[in-house]
Amino acid sequence: MPKVVLCIPTKNRYGTLLNLLMDLSCEEKLQHIKIVIADCSDETPPIQLSEFTILPNVHYLAPNGEQLSMRANWDRALRHAKEIGDWISFIGDDDYLSPEVVDLVELVTSQ
């Protein structure tokens, strides 16, 4: 199966990000997807975020101290995703990803 990367750019929305990460971690099929969190927040991350950033499939790009535009943050996520995956998708930190996406990628790549 190709390596699927899900990019989640975020800024100062830890509540919605944590809800999304909780949903993703509960879906067995989605645990094989690599997740890139590109965080350009100027707030301190909550301690609960570390429960997800230590997972082997999660790549957390922490705020680096400079004020990044959302576009620059998306670009940062994309650069990292290209290094680790074949199929790249972006979703917002307040969105949801259906586990059926894994089946769809398998179907498309098997033909």
mmCIF file of C-alpha atoms in Angstrom:
data_model
loop_
_atom_site.group_PDB
_atom_site.id
_atom_site.type_symbol
_atom_site.label_atom_id
_atom_site.label_comp_id
_atom_site.label_asym_id
_atom_site.label_seq_id
_atom_site.Cartn_x
_atom_site.Cartn_y
_atom_site.Cartn_z
ATOM 1 C CA MET A 1 0.000 0.000 0.000
ATOM 2 C CA PRO A 2 1.296 3.484 -0.788
ATOM 3 C CA LYS A 3 2.270 5.749 2.036
ATOM 4 C CA VAL A 4 -0.586 8.140 2.705
ATOM 5 C CA VAL A 5 0.164 11.410 4.482
ATOM 6 C CA LEU A 6 -2.488 13.571 6.036
ATOM 7 C CA CYS A 7 -1.370 17.172 6.602
ATOM 8 C CA ILE A 8 -3.091 19.260 9.255
ATOM 9 C CA PRO A 9 -1.964 22.899 9.289
ATOM 10 C CA THR A 10 -3.116 24.669 12.438
ATOM 11 C CA LYS A 11 -2.798 27.898 14.351
ATOM 12 C CA ASN A 12 -4.157 28.627 17.840
ATOM 13 C CA ARG A 13 -6.887 25.992 17.593
ATOM 14 C CA TYR A 14 -5.717 23.276 19.928
ATOM 15 C CA GLY A 15 -9.249 22.336 21.008
ATOM 16 C CA THR A 16 -10.350 21.366 17.508
ATOM 17 C CA LEU A 17 -6.968 19.799 16.708
ATOM 18 C CA LEU A 18 -7.137 17.566 19.782
ATOM 19 C CA ASN A 19 -10.672 16.448 18.867
ATOM 20 C CA LEU A 20 -9.519 15.562 15.353
ATOM 21 C CA LEU A 21 -6.461 13.660 16.612
ATOM 22 C CA MET A 22 -8.616 11.739 19.062
ATOM 23 C CA ASP A 23 -10.988 10.731 16.256
ATOM 24 C CA LEU A 24 -8.121 9.708 13.979
ATOM 25 C CA SER A 25 -6.404 7.648 16.660
ATOM 26 C CA CYS A 26 -9.609 5.700 17.364
ATOM 27 C CA GLU A 27 -9.955 4.483 13.768
ATOM 28 C CA GLU A 28 -7.826 1.382 13.243
ATOM 29 C CA LYS A 29 -7.508 1.879 9.475
ATOM 30 C CA LEU A 30 -6.287 5.441 9.951
ATOM 31 C CA GLN A 31 -3.499 4.415 12.310
ATOM 32 C CA HIS A 32 -1.448 3.416 9.254
ATOM 33 C CA ILE A 33 -1.632 6.899 7.772
ATOM 34 C CA LYS A 34 1.199 9.290 8.506
ATOM 35 C CA ILE A 35 0.011 12.559 9.984
ATOM 36 C CA VAL A 36 1.891 15.839 9.668
ATOM 37 C CA ILE A 37 0.765 18.529 12.100
ATOM 38 C CA ALA A 38 2.158 21.895 11.013
ATOM 39 C CA ASP A 39 1.644 24.179 13.993
ATOM 40 C CA CYS A 40 2.316 27.898 13.655
ATOM 41 C CA SER A 41 0.529 28.871 16.870
ATOM 42 C CA ASP A 42 1.699 31.646 19.108
ATOM 43 C CA GLU A 43 0.035 29.951 22.091
ATOM 44 C CA THR A 44 1.659 27.308 24.269
ATOM 45 C CA PRO A 45 0.571 23.816 23.214
ATOM 46 C CA PRO A 46 -1.509 21.969 25.808
ATOM 47 C CA ILE A 47 0.081 18.970 27.500
ATOM 48 C CA GLN A 48 -2.566 16.687 25.935
ATOM 49 C CA LEU A 49 -1.015 17.266 22.512
ATOM 50 C CA SER A 50 2.046 15.252 23.561
ATOM 51 C CA GLU A 51 -0.163 12.137 23.831
ATOM 52 C CA PHE A 52 -0.420 12.242 20.038
ATOM 53 C CA THR A 53 2.924 13.715 19.006
ATOM 54 C CA ILE A 54 4.763 10.736 20.529
ATOM 55 C CA LEU A 55 2.927 8.300 18.239
ATOM 56 C CA PRO A 56 5.188 6.838 15.528
ATOM 57 C CA ASN A 57 2.893 7.865 12.661
ATOM 58 C CA VAL A 58 2.588 11.501 13.820
ATOM 59 C CA HIS A 59 5.094 14.118 12.703
ATOM 60 C CA TYR A 60 4.717 17.327 14.689
ATOM 61 C CA LEU A 61 6.228 20.451 13.167
ATOM 62 C CA ALA A 62 6.301 22.733 16.182
ATOM 63 C CA PRO A 63 6.114 26.515 16.047
ATOM 64 C CA ASN A 64 9.591 27.768 15.259
ATOM 65 C CA GLY A 65 9.341 31.230 16.762
ATOM 66 C CA GLU A 66 8.773 33.125 13.542
ATOM 67 C CA GLN A 67 5.381 34.425 12.434
ATOM 68 C CA LEU A 68 4.383 32.154 9.571
ATOM 69 C CA SER A 69 1.496 32.957 7.283
ATOM 70 C CA MET A 70 -0.983 30.144 6.791
ATOM 71 C CA ARG A 71 0.391 29.661 3.270
ATOM 72 C CA ALA A 72 3.937 29.322 4.588
ATOM 73 C CA ASN A 73 2.698 26.857 7.196
ATOM 74 C CA TRP A 74 0.935 24.785 4.519
ATOM 75 C CA ASP A 75 4.117 24.840 2.427
ATOM 76 C CA ARG A 76 6.105 23.640 5.431
ATOM 77 C CA ALA A 77 3.679 20.727 5.870
ATOM 78 C CA LEU A 78 3.857 19.847 2.176
ATOM 79 C CA ARG A 79 7.664 19.841 2.098
ATOM 80 C CA HIS A 80 7.752 17.431 5.020
ATOM 81 C CA ALA A 81 4.972 15.242 3.607
ATOM 82 C CA LYS A 82 6.828 14.832 0.304
ATOM 83 C CA GLU A 83 9.754 13.353 2.226
ATOM 84 C CA ILE A 84 7.680 10.645 3.921
ATOM 85 C CA GLY A 85 4.782 9.729 1.644
ATOM 86 C CA ASP A 86 3.365 9.024 -1.783
ATOM 87 C CA TRP A 87 -0.221 10.298 -1.436
ATOM 88 C CA ILE A 88 -0.711 13.640 0.315
ATOM 89 C CA SER A 89 -3.930 15.218 1.499
ATOM 90 C CA PHE A 90 -4.720 18.302 3.564
ATOM 91 C CA ILE A 91 -7.571 18.754 5.996
ATOM 92 C CA GLY A 92 -8.438 21.502 8.410
ATOM 93 C CA ASP A 93 -7.962 21.041 12.131
ATOM 94 C CA ASP A 94 -11.756 21.081 12.534
ATOM 95 C CA ASP A 95 -12.477 18.498 9.810
ATOM 96 C CA TYR A 96 -12.948 14.731 9.864
ATOM 97 C CA LEU A 97 -11.434 11.987 7.747
ATOM 98 C CA SER A 98 -13.442 8.876 6.977
ATOM 99 C CA PRO A 99 -11.582 5.564 7.371
ATOM 100 C CA GLU A 100 -12.908 4.596 3.934
ATOM 101 C CA VAL A 101 -10.223 6.821 2.423
ATOM 102 C CA VAL A 102 -7.762 3.978 3.045
ATOM 103 C CA ASP A 103 -9.945 1.612 0.998
ATOM 104 C CA LEU A 104 -10.209 4.190 -1.768
ATOM 105 C CA VAL A 105 -6.437 4.670 -2.003
ATOM 106 C CA GLU A 106 -5.930 0.895 -2.085
ATOM 107 C CA LEU A 107 -8.518 0.558 -4.852
ATOM 108 C CA VAL A 108 -7.047 3.352 -6.980
ATOM 109 C CA THR A 109 -3.448 2.173 -6.641
ATOM 110 C CA SER A 110 -4.247 -1.500 -7.323
ATOM 111 C CA GLN A 111 -5.595 -0.755 -10.808
#
